[in-house]
CSV table of C-alpha atoms in Angstrom, one decimal:
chain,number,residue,atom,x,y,z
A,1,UNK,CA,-245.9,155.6,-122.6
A,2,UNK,CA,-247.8,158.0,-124.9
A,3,UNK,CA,-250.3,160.3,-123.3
A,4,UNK,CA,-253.0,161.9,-125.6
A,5,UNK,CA,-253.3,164.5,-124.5
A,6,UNK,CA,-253.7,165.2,-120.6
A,7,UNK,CA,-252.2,162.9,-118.4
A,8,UNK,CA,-249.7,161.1,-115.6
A,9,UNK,CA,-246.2,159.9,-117.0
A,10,UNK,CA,-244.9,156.4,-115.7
A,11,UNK,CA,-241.9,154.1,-116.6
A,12,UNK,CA,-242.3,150.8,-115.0
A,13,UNK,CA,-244.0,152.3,-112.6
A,14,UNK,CA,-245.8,149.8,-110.2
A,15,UNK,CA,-248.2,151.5,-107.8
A,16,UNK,CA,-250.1,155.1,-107.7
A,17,UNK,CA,-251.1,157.4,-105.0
A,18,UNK,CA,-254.0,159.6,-106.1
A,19,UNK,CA,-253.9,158.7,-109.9
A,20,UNK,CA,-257.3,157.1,-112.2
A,21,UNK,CA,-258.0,153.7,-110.8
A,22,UNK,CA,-256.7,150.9,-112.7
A,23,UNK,CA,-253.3,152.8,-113.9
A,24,UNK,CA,-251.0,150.5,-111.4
A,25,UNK,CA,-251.8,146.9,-112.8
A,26,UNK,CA,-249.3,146.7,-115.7
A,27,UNK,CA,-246.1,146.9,-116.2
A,28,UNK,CA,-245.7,150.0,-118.1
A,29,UNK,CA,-242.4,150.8,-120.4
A,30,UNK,CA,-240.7,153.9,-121.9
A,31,UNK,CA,-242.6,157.2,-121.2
A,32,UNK,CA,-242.9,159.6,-124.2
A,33,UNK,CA,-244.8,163.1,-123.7
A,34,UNK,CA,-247.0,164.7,-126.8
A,35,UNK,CA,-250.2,166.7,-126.9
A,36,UNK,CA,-252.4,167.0,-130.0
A,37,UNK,CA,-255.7,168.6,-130.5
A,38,UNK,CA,-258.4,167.0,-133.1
A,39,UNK,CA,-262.2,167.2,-134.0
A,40,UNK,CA,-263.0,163.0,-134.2
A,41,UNK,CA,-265.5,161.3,-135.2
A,42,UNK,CA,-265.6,158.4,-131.9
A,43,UNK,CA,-266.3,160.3,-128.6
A,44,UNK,CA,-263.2,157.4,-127.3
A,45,UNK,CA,-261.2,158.8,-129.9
A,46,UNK,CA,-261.1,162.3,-128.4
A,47,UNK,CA,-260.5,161.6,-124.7
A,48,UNK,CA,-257.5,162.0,-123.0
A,49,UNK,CA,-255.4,159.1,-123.4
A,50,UNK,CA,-253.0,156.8,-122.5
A,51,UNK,CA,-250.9,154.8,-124.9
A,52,UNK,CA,-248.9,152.1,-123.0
A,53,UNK,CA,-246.6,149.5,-123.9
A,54,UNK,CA,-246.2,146.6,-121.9
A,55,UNK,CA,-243.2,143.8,-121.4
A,56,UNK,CA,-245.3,141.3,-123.3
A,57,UNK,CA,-246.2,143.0,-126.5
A,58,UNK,CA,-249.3,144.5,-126.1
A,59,UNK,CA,-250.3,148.2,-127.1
A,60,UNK,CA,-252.8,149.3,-124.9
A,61,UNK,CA,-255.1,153.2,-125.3
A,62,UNK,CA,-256.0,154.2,-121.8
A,63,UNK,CA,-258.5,157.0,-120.4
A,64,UNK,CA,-256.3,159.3,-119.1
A,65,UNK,CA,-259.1,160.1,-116.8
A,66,UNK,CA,-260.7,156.5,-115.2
A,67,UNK,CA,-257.8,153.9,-116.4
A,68,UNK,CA,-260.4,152.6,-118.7
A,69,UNK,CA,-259.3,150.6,-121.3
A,70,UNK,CA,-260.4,151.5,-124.7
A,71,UNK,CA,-258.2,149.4,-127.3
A,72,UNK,CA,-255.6,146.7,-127.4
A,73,UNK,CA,-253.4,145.7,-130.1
A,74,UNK,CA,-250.9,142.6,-129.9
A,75,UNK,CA,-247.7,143.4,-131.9
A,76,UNK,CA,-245.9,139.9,-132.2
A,77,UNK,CA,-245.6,137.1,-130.5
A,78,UNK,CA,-241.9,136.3,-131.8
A,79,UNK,CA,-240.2,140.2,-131.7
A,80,UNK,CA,-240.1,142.1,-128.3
A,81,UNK,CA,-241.0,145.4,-128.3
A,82,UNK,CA,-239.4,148.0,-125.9
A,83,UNK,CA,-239.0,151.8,-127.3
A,84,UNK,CA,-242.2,153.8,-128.0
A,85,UNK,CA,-241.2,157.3,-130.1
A,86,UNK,CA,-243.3,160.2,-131.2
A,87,UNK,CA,-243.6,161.7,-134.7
A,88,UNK,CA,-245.4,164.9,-133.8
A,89,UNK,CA,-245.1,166.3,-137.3
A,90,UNK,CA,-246.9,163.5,-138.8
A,91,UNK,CA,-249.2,163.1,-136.1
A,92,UNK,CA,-248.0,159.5,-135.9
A,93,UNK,CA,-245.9,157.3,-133.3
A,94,UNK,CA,-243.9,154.2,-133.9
A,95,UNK,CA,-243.2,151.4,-131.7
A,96,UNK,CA,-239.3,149.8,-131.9
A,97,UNK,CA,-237.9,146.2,-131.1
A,98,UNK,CA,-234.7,146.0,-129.2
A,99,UNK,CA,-231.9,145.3,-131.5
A,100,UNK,CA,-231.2,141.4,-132.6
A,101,UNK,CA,-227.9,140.3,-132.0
A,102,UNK,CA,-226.3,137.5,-133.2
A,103,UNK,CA,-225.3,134.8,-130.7
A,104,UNK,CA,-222.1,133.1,-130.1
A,105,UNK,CA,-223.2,130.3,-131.2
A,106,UNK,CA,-224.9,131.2,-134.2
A,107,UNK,CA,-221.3,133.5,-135.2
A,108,UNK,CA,-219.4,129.6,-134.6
A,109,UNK,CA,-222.0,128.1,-136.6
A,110,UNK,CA,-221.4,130.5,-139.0
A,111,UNK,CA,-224.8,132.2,-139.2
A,112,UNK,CA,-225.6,135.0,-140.2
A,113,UNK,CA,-228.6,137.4,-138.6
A,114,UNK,CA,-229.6,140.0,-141.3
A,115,UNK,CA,-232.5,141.3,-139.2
A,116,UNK,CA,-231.8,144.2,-137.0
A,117,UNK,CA,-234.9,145.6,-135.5
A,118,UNK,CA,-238.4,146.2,-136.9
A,119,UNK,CA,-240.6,149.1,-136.1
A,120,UNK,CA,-244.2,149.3,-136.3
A,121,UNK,CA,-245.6,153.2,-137.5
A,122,UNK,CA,-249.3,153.9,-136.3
A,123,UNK,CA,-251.9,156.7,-136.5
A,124,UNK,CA,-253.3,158.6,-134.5
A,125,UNK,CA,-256.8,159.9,-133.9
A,126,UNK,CA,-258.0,157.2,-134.4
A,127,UNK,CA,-255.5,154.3,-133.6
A,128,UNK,CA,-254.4,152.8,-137.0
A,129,UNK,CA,-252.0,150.5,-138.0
A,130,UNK,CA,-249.5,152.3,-140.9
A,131,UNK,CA,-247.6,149.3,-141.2
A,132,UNK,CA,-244.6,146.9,-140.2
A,133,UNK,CA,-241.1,146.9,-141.4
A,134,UNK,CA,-238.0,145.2,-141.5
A,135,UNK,CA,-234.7,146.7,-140.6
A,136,UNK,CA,-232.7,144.4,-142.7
A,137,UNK,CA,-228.7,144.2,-143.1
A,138,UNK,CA,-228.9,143.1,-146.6
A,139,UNK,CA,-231.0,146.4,-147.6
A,140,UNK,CA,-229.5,148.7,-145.5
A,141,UNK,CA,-225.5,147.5,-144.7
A,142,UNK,CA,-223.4,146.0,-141.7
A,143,UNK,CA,-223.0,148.4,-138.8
A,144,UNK,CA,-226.1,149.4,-138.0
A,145,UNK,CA,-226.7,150.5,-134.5
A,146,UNK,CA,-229.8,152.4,-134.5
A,147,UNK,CA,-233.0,153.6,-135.9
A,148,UNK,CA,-235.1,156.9,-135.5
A,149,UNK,CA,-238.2,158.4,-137.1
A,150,UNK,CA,-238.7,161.8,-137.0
A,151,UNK,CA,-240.1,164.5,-139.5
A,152,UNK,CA,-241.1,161.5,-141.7
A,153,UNK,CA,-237.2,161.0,-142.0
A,154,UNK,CA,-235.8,157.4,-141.4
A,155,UNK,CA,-232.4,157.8,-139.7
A,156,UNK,CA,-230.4,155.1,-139.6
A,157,UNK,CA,-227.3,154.9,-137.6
A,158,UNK,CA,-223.9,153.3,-138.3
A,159,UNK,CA,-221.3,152.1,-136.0
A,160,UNK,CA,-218.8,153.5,-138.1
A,161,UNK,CA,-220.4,157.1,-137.0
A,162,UNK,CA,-222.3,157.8,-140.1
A,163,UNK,CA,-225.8,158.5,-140.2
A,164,UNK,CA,-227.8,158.1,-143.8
A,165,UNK,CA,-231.4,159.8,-143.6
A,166,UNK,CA,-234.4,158.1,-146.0
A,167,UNK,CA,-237.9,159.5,-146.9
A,168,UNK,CA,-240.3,157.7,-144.8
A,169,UNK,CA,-243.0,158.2,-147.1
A,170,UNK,CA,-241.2,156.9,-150.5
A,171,UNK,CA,-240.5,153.2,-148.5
A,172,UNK,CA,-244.1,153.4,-147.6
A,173,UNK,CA,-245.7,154.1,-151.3
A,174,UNK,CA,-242.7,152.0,-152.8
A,175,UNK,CA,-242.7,148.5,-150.7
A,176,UNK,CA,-245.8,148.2,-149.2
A,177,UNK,CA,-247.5,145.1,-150.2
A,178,UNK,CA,-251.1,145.3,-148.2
A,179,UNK,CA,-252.8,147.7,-146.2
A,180,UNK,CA,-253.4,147.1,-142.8
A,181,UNK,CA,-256.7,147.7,-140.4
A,182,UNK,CA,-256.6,147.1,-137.1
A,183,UNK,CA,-259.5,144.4,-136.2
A,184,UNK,CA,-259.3,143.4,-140.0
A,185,UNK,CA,-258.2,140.2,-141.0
A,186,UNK,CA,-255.2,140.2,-143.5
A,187,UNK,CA,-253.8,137.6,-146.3
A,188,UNK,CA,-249.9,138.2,-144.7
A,189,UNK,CA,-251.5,136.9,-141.7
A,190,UNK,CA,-253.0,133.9,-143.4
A,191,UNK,CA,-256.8,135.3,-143.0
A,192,UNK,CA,-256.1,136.3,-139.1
A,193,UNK,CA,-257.3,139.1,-137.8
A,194,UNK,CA,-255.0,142.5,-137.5
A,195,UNK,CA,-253.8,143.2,-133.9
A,196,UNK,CA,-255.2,140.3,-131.3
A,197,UNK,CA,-253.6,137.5,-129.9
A,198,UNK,CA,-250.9,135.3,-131.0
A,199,UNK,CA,-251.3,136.8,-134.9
A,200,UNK,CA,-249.8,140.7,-134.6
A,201,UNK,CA,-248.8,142.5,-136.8
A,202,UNK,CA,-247.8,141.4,-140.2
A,203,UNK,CA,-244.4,143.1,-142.0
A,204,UNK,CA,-246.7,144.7,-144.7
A,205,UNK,CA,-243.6,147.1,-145.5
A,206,UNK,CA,-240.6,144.8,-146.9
A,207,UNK,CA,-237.7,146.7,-148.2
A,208,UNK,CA,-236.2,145.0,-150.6
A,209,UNK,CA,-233.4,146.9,-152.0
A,210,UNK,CA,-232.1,150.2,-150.2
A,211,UNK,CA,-233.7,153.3,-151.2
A,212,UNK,CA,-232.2,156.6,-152.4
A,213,UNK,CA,-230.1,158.3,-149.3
A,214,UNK,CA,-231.2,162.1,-149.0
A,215,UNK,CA,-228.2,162.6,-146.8
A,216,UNK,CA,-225.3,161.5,-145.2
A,217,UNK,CA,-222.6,162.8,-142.6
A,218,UNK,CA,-219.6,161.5,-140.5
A,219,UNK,CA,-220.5,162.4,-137.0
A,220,UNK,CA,-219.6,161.4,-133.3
A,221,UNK,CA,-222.6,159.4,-131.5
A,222,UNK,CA,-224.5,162.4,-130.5
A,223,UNK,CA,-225.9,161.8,-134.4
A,224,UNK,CA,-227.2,165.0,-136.5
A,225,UNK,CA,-230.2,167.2,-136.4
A,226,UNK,CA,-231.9,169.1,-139.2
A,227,UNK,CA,-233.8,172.2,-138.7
A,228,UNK,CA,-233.0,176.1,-139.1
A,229,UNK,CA,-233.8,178.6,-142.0
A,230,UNK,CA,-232.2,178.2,-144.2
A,231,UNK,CA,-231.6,174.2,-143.6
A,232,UNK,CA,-228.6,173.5,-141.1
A,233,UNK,CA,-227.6,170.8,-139.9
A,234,UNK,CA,-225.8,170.2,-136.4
A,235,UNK,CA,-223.5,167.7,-136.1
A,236,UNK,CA,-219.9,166.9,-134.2
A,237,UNK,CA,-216.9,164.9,-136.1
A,238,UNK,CA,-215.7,161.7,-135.5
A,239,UNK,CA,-212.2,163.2,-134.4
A,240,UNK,CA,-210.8,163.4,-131.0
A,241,UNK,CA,-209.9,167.0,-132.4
A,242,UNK,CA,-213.4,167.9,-132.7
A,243,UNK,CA,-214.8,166.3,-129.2
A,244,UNK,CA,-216.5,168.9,-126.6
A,245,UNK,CA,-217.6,171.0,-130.0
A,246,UNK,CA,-221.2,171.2,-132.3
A,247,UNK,CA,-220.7,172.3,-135.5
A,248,UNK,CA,-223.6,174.1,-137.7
A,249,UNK,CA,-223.4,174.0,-141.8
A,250,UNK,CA,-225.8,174.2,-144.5
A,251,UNK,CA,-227.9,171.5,-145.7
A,252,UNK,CA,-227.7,172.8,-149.4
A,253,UNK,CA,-224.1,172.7,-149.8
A,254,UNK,CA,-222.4,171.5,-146.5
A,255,UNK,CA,-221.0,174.9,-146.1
A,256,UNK,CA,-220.4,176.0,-142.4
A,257,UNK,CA,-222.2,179.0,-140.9
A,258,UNK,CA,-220.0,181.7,-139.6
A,259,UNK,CA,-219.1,181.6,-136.1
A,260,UNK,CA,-221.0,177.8,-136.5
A,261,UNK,CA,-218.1,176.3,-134.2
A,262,UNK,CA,-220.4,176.4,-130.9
A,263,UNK,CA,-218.3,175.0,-127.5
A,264,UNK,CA,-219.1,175.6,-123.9
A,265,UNK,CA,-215.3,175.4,-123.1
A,266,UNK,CA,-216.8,173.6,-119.8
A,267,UNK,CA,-215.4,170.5,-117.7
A,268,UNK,CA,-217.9,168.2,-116.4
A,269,UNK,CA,-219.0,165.3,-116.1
A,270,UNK,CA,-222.1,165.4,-118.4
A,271,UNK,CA,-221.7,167.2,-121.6
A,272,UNK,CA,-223.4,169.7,-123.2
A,273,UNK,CA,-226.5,169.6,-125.2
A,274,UNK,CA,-227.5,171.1,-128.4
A,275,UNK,CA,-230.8,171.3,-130.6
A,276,UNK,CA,-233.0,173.0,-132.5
A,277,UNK,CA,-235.7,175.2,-131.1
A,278,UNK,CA,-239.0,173.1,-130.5
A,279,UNK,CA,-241.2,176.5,-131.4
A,280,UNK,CA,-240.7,176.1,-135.3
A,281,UNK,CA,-238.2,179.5,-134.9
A,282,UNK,CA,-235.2,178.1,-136.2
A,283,UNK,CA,-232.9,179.0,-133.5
A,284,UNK,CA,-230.9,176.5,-131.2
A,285,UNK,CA,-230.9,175.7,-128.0
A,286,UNK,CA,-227.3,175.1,-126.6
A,287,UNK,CA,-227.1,174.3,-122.8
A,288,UNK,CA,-224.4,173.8,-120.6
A,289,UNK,CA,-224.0,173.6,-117.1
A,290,UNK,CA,-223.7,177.2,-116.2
A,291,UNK,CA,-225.0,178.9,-119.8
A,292,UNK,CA,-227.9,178.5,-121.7
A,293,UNK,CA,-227.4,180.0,-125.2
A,294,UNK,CA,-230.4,180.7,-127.5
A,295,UNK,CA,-229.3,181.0,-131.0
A,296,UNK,CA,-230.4,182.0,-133.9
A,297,UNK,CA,-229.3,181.9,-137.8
A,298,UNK,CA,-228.9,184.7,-140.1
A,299,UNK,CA,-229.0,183.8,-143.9
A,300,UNK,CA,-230.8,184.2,-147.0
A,301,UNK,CA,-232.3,181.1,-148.8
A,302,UNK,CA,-230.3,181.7,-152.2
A,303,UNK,CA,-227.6,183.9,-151.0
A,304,UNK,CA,-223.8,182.4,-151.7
A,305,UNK,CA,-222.6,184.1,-148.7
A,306,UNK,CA,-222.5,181.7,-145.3
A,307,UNK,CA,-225.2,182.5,-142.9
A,308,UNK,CA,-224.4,183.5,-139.7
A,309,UNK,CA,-224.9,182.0,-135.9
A,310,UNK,CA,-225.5,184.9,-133.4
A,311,UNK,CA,-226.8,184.8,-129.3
A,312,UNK,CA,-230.3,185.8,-129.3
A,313,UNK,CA,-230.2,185.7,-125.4
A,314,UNK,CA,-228.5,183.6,-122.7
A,315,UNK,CA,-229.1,182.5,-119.3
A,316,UNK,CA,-226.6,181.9,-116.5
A,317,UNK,CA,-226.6,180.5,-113.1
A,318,UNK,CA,-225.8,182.0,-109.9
A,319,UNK,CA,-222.9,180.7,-108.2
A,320,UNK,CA,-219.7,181.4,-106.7
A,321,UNK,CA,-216.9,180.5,-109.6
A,322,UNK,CA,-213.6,181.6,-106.9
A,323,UNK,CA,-210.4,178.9,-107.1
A,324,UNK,CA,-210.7,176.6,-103.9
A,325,UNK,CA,-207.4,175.9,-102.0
A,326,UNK,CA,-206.0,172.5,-101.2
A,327,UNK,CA,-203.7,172.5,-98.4
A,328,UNK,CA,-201.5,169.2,-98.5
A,329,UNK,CA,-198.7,168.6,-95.2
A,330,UNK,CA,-195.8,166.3,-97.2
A,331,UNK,CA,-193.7,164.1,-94.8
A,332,UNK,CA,-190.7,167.1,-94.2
A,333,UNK,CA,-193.4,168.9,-92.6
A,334,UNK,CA,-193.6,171.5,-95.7
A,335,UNK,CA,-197.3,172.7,-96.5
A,336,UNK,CA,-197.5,172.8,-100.5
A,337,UNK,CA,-201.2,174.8,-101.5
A,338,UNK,CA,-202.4,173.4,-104.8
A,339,UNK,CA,-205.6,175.8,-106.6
A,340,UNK,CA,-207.6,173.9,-108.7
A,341,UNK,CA,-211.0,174.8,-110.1
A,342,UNK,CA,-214.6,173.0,-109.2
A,343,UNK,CA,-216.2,170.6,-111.8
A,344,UNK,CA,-218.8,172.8,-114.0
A,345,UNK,CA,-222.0,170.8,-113.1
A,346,UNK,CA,-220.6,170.2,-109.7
A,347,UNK,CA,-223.5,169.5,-107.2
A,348,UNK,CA,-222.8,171.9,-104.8
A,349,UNK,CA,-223.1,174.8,-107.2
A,350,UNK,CA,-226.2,175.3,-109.1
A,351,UNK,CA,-225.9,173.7,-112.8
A,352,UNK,CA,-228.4,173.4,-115.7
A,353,UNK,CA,-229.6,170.5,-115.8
A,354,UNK,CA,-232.7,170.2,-118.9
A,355,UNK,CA,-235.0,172.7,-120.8
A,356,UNK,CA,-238.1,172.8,-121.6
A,357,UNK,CA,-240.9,174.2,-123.9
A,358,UNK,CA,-244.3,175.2,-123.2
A,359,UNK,CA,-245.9,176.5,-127.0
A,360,UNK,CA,-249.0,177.8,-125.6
A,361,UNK,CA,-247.7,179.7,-122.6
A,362,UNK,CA,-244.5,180.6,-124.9
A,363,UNK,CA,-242.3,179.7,-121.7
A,364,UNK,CA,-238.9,177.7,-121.3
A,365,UNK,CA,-239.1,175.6,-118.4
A,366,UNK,CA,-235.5,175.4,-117.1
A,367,UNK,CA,-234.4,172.9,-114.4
A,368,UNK,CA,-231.6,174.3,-111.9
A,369,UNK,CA,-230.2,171.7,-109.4
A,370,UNK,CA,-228.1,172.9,-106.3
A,371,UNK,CA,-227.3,171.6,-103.1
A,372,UNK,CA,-228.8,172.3,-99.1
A,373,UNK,CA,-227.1,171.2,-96.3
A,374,UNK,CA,-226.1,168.2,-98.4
A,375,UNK,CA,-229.0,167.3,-99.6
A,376,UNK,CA,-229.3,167.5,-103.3
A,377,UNK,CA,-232.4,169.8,-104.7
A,378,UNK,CA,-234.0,171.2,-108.0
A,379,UNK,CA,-236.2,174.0,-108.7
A,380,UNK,CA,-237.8,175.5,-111.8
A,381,UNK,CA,-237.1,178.5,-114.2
A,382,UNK,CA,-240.2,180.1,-116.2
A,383,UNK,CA,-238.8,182.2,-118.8
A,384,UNK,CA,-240.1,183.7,-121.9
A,385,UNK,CA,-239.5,182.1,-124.6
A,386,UNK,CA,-238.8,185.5,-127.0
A,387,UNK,CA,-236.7,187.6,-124.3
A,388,UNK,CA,-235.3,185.0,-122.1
A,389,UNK,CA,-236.9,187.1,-119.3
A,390,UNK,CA,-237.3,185.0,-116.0
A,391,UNK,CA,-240.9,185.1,-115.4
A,392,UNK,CA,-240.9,182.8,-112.3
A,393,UNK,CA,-239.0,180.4,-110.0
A,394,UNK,CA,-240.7,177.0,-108.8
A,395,UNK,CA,-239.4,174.5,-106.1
A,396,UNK,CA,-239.2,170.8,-106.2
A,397,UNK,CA,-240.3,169.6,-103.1
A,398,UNK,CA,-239.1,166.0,-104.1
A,399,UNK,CA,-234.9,165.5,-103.4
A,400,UNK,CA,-232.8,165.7,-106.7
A,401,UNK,CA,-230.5,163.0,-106.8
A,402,UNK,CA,-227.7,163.5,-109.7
A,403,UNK,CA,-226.4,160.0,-110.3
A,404,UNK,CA,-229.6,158.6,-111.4
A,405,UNK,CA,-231.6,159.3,-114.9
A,406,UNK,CA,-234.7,162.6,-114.4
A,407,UNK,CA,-237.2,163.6,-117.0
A,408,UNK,CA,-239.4,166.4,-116.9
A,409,UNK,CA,-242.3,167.3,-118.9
A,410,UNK,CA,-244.4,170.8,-119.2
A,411,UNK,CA,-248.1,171.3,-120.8
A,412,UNK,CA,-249.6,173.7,-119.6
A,413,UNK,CA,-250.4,174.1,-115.8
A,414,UNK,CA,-249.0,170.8,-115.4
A,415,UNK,CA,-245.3,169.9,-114.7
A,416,UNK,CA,-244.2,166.2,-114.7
A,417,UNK,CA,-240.8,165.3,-113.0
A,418,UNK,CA,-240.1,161.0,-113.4
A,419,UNK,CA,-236.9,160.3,-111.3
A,420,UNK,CA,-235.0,157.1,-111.5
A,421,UNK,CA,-234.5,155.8,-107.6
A,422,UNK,CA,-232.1,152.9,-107.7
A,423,UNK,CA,-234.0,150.3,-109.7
A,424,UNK,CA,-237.4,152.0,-108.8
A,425,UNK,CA,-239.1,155.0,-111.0
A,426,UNK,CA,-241.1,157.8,-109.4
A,427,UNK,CA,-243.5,160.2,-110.8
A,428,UNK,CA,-244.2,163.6,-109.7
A,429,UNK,CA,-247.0,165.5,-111.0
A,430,UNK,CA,-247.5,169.2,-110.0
A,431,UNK,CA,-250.4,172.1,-111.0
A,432,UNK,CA,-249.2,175.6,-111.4
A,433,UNK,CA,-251.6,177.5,-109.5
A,434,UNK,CA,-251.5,181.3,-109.3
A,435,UNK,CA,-249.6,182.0,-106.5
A,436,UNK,CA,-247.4,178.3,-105.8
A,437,UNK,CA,-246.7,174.9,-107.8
A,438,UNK,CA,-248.8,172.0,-106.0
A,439,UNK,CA,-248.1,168.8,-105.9
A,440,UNK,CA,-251.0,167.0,-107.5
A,441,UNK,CA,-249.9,163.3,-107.0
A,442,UNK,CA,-246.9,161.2,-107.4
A,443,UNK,CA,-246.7,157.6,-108.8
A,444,UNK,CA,-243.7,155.2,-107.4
């Protein structure tokens, strides 16, 4: 789900408490958070909306405010759609088909899929079709395992840990063979009408020879991320060597930042994360489970000397780090004391869990899980986003349960926390008043 720009969260979420009438008759998939502000022409073009997919192809745009449906569109009625992603940079969003495997029997027959996935690339503001395409093995190779758009970048991922990055916008002006309008009828469709029933959307984008590859690296499955000034690029090897660590080069020349090595050094269950700064800064964001570094990178666009990757600030948790004894009685009756240290992101200590960013209130919104009497809980960090300074510490009323999936998504006053519980998924929604956090509704 997309919501444009005020609104609840939900991931197959089946009934609502408090929440715009009519939000609980679908079945919703994939939640997806963005918030854009635009002059438009339609008055239902600028209100807060809703964009849901649902598990039988449809596209629907929601009031955010009353549940009221304002437009459908019908992608296919022979590809399932699944994965909704968000291209803020392009104001644009893409819808993605799970991958197509090939069958047993199809691999003893002998057959050969080619098609991996298509996506299908919209507009926002108003909604607008941008087009179909085809992820297709004979354009783009064996291997590949998935598919991103982001910055108007195509990233395509290989199983043999590579990732090649394409320009979005030359396969557009290159293979696109008709314009699409939503609500329009189109020749690829044999005269049928753009988005309703049964006819879809057409593949108005076919690839048909692989276009120039802007880059490429060998990396682990984490994948790589661009950002930075000067251009860097984040990425970990496919070694065992290399595992646990993020390493930060230049995109000009491949040449690695000093001190661009970046490891946490922790042991846990969940690794660490590392990206680039959502504010437009430059800096990184590395978090572990008991340090949050906030990076930034020193270098000179034509210099030929390496940049530099130096703490801007850090954050830490409070906990107790002291060796725990463990007293074992063998057979002879000897008692042998063996020290060992607790997991980093154990759950009886409190452990990072996920950051954050608020642009307009320039705040990181930090999530910090410990344990009461047992009981696994969360609360929130507000710090600013320049000194690191902790502005402000919010509880989660609702339990915080490790071993299942939790999202959390900030604009403005409003905090949005979707928990996984067993096959279920909740949705809290709080308001940040001046003196508390309340909770405004929740959504099971």
């Amino acid at each position: 789900m997309l919501c444009l720009p005020k609104s609840v969260f939900l991931q197959s979420l089946k009934s609502c408490t408090n929440c715009p009438k009519g939000l609980n008759k679908r079945n919703l998939k994939t939640p997806c958070f963005a918030r854009v502000h635009l002059t438009l022409a339609s008055s239902s073009d600028s209100r807060p909306s809703l964009l849901v997919l649902t598990a039988n192809n449809w596209l629907y745009r929601l009031s955010a405010e009353t549940g009221e449906e304002l437009q459908r569109v019908y992608l296919s009625s022979h590809l399932k759609f699944r994965y909704l992603g968000w291209e803020v940079a392009q104001d644009t969003f893409y819808v993605k088909s799970v991958q197509n495997k090939e069958t047993p029997l199809q691999r003893q027959a002998g057959i050969t899929e080619n098609t991996v996935m298509h996506l299908a690339i919209f507009h926002i503001f108003p909604l607008q079709i941008v087009g179909m395409v085809e992820i297709n093995k004979k354009v783009f190779g064996n291997g590949v395992t998935n598919v991103v758009l982001s910055q108007g970048i195509l990233a395509v991922s290989y199983s043999n840990k590579s990732v090649k990055l394409f320009s979005f916008e030359h396969i557009v002006n290159r293979f696109m063979t008709e314009k699409l309008s939503l609500g329009h009828k189109s020749s690829l469709l044999g005269g049928k009408t753009v988005g309703e029933a049964q006819s879809g959307i057409p593949v108005n984008i076919q690839i048909t020879d692989c276009p120039p590859v802007l880059f490429e690296v060998s990396c682990s499955n984490d994948g790589v991320q661009i950002g930075g000034y000067p251009w860097h690029y984040i990425y970990t090897p496919p070694h065992k060597n290399h595992r646990g660590t993020h390493h930060i080069s230049s995109l000009k020349d491949s040449t690695m930042a000093t001190n661009g090595i970046q490891n946490m050094n922790c042991v846990s269950l969940e690794s660490d994360g590392i990206f680039f700064h959502p504010d437009d800064s430059g800096r990184i964001i590395h978090i572990g489970p008991t340090t949050i570094n906030v990076l930034k990178i020193l270098g000179e666009l034509n210099s030929s000397l390496p940049s530099k990757v130096v703490v801007d600030f850090c954050m830490k948790t409070l906990r107790n780090n002291h060796l725990t004894s463990q007293v074992t009685v063998t057979s002879s009756g000897r008692t042998v004391k063996k020290r060992f240290h607790q997991l980093d992101d154990d759950p009886e200590q409190e452990t990072f869990r996920m950051v954050e960013f608020e642009d307009e209130l320039d705040l990181l919104a930090v999530v910090v899980s410990n344990s009461d009497e047992g009981e696994g809980r969360a609360h929130i960090r507000l710090h600013d986003n320049q000194s690191g300074h902790l502005e402000r510490t919010i509880n989660l009323l609702e339990p915080w349960d490790e071993t299942y999936r939790h999202e959390l998504f900030f604009d403005q006053d409003t905090i949005v926390h979707i928990e996984q519980q067993n096959s279920n998924f909740c949705c809290h929604v709080y308001k940040l008043r001046d003196d508390k956090m309340s909770l405004l509704c929740w959504v099971q």
